[in-house]
mmCIF file with all atom_site columns, C-alpha atoms in Angstrom:
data_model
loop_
_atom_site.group_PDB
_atom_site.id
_atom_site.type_symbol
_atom_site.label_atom_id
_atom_site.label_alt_id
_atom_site.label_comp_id
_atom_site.label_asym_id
_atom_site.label_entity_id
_atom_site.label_seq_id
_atom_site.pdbx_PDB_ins_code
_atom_site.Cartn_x
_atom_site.Cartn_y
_atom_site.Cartn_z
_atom_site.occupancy
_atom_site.B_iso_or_equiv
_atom_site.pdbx_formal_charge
_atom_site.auth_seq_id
_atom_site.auth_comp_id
_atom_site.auth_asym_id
_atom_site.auth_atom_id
_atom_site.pdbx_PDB_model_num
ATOM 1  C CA . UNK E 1 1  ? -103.668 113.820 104.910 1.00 49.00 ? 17  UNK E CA 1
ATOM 2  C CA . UNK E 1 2  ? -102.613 117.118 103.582 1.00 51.00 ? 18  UNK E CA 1
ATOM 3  C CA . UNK E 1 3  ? -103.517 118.589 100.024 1.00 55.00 ? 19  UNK E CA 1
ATOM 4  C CA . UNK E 1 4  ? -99.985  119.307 99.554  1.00 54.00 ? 20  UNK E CA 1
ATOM 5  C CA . UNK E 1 5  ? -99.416  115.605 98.558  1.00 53.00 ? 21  UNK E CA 1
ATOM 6  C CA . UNK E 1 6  ? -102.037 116.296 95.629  1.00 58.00 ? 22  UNK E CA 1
ATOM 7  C CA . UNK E 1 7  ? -101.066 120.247 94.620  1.00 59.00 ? 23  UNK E CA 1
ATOM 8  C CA . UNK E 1 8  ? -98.072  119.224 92.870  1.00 61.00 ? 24  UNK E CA 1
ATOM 9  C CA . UNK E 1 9  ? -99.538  120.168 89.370  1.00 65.00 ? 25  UNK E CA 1
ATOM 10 C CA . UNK E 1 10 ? -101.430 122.766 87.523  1.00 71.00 ? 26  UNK E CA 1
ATOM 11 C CA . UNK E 1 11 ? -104.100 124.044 89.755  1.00 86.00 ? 27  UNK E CA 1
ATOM 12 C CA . UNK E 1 12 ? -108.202 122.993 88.353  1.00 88.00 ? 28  UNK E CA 1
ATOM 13 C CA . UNK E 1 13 ? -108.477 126.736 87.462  1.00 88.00 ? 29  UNK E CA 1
ATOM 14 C CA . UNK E 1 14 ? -105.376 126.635 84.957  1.00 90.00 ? 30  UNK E CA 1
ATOM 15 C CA . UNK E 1 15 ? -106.372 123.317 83.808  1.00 91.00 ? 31  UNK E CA 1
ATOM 16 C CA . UNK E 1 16 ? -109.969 124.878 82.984  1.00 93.00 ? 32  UNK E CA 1
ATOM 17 C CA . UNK E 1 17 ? -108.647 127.785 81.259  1.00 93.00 ? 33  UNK E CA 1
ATOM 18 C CA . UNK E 1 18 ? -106.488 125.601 79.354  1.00 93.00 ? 34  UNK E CA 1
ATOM 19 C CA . UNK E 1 19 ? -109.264 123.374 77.796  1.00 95.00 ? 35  UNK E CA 1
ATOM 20 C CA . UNK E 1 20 ? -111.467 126.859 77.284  1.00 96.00 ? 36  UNK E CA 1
ATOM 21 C CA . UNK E 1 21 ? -108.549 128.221 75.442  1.00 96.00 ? 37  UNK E CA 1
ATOM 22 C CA . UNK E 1 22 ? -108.156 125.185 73.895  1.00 97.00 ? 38  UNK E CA 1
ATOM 23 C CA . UNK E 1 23 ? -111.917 125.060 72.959  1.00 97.00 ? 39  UNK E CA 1
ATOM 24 C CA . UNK E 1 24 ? -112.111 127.826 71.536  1.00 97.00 ? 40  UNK E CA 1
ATOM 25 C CA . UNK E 1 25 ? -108.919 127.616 69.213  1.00 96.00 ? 41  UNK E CA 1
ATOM 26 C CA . UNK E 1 26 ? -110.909 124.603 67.825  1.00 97.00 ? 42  UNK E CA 1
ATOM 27 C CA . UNK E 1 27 ? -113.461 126.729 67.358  1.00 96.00 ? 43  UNK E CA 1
ATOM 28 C CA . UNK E 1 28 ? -111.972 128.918 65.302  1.00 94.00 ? 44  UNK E CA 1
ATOM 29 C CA . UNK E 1 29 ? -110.301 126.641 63.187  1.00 92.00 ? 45  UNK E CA 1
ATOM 30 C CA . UNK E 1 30 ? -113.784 124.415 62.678  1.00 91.00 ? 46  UNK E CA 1
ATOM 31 C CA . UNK E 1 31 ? -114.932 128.061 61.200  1.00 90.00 ? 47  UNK E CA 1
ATOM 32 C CA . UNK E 1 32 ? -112.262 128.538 59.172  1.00 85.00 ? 48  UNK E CA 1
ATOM 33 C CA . UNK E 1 33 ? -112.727 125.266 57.522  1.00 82.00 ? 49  UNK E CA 1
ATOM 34 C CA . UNK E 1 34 ? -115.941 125.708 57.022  1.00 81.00 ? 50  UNK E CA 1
ATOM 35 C CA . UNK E 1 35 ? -116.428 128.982 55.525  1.00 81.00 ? 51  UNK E CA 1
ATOM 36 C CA . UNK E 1 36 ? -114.563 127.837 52.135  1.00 71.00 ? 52  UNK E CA 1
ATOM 37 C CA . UNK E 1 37 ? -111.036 126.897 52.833  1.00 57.00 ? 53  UNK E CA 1
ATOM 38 C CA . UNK E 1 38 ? -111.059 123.401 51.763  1.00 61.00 ? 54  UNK E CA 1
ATOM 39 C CA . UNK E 1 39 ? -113.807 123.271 48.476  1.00 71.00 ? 55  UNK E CA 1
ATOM 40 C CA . UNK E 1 40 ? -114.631 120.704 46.118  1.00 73.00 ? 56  UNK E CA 1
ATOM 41 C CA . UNK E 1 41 ? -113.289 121.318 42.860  1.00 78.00 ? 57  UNK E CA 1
ATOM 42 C CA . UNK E 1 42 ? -115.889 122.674 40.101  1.00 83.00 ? 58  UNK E CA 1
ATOM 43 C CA . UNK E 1 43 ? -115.768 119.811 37.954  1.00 88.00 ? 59  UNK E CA 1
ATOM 44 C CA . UNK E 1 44 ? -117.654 117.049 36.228  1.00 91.00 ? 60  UNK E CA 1
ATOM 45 C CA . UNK E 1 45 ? -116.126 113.928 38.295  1.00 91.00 ? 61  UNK E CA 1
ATOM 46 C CA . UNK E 1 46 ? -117.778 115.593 41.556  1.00 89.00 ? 62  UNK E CA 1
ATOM 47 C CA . UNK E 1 47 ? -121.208 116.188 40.200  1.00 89.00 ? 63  UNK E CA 1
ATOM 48 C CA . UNK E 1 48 ? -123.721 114.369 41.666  1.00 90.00 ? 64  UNK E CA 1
ATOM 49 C CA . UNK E 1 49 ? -125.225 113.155 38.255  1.00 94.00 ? 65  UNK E CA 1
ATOM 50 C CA . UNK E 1 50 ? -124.187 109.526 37.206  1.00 97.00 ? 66  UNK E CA 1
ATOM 51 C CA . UNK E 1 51 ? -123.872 110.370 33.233  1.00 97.00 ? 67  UNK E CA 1
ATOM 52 C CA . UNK E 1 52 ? -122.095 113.370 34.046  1.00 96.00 ? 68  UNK E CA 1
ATOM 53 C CA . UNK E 1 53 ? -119.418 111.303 35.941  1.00 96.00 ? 69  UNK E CA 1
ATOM 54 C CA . UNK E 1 54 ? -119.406 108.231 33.694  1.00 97.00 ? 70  UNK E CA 1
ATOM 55 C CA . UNK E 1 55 ? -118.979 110.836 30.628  1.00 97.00 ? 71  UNK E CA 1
ATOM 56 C CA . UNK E 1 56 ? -115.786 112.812 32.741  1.00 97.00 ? 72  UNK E CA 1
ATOM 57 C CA . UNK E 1 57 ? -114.206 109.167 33.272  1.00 97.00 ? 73  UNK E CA 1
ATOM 58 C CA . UNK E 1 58 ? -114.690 108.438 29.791  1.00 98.00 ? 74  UNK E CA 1
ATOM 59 C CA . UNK E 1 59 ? -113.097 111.758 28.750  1.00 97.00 ? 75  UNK E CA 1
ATOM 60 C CA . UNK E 1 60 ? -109.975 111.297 30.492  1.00 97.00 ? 76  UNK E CA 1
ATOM 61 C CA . UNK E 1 61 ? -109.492 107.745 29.900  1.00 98.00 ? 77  UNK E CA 1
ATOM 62 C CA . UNK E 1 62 ? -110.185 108.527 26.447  1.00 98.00 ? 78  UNK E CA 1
ATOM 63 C CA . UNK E 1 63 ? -106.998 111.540 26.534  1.00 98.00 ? 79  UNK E CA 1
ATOM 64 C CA . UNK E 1 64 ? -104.964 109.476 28.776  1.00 98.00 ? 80  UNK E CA 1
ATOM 65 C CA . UNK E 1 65 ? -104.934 106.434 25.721  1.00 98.00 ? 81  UNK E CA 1
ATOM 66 C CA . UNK E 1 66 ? -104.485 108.938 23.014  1.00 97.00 ? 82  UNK E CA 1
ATOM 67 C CA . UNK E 1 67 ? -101.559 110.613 24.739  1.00 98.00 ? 83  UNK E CA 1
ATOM 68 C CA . UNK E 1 68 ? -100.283 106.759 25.463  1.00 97.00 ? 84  UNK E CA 1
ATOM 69 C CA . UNK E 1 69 ? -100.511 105.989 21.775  1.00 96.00 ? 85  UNK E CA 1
ATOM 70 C CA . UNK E 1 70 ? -98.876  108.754 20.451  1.00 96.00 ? 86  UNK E CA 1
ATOM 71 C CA . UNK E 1 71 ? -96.068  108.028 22.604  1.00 96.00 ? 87  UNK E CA 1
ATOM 72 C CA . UNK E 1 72 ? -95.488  104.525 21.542  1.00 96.00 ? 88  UNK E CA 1
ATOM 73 C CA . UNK E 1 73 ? -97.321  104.419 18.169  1.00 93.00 ? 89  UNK E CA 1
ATOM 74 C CA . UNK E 1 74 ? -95.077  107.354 16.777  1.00 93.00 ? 90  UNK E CA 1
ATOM 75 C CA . UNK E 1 75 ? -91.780  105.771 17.354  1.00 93.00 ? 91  UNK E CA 1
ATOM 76 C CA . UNK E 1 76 ? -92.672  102.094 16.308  1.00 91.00 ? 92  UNK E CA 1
ATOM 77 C CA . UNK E 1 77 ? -94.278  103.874 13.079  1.00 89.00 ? 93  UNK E CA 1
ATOM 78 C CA . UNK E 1 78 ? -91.034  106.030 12.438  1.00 91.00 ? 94  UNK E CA 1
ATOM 79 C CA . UNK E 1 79 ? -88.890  102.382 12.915  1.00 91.00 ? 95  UNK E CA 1
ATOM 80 C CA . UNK E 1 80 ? -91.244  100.813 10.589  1.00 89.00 ? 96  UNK E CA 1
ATOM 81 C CA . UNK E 1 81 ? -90.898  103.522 7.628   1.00 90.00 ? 97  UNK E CA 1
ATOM 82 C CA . UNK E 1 82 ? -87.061  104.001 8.680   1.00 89.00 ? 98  UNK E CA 1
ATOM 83 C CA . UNK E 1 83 ? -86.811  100.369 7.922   1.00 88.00 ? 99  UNK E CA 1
ATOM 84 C CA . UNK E 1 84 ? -89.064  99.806  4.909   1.00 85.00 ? 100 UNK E CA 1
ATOM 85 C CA . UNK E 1 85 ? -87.196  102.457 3.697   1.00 73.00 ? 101 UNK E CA 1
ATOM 86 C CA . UNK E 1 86 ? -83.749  101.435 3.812   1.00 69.00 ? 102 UNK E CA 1
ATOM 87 C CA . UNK E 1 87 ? -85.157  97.742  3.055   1.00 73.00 ? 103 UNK E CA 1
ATOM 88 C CA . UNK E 1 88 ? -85.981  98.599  -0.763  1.00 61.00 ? 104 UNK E CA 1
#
């Protein structure tokens, strides 16, 4: 049998460049990822202390419910004066 029936793609050679190339675009991107593109925000929920983090989730679930109950406290406390108003 010939090697013509085989040779009908890429040769090795290209095939080996390709993956080097290949390589070392991977490479180069595993640096660039590395040296500070994707960081960890600075902040309390991160930190690596338990208070620290239960005290951060407490904080913002303590905002997040204050912001909540201003939103619905302040209109059902404007109906109830609008009403007790025009009631007397």
């Amino acid at each position: 049998m010939s090697d013509d029936v085989f040779s009908s793609g890429p040769s090795r050679d290209d095939e080996l460049n390709a993956l080097r190339s290949e390589v070392r675009s991977l490479r180069s991107r595993i640096q660039e990822l590395e040296s500070g593109g994707a960081s960890v925000p600075d902040s309390m929920l991160f930190d690596t202390s338990f208070l620290k983090r239960s005290f951060a989730v407490f904080g913002h679930h303590f905002v997040a419910n204050l912001i909540i109950s201003i939103l619905i406290g302040l209109p059902i406390a404007l109906l109830l004066v609008l009403l007790g108003v025009l009631s007397a």
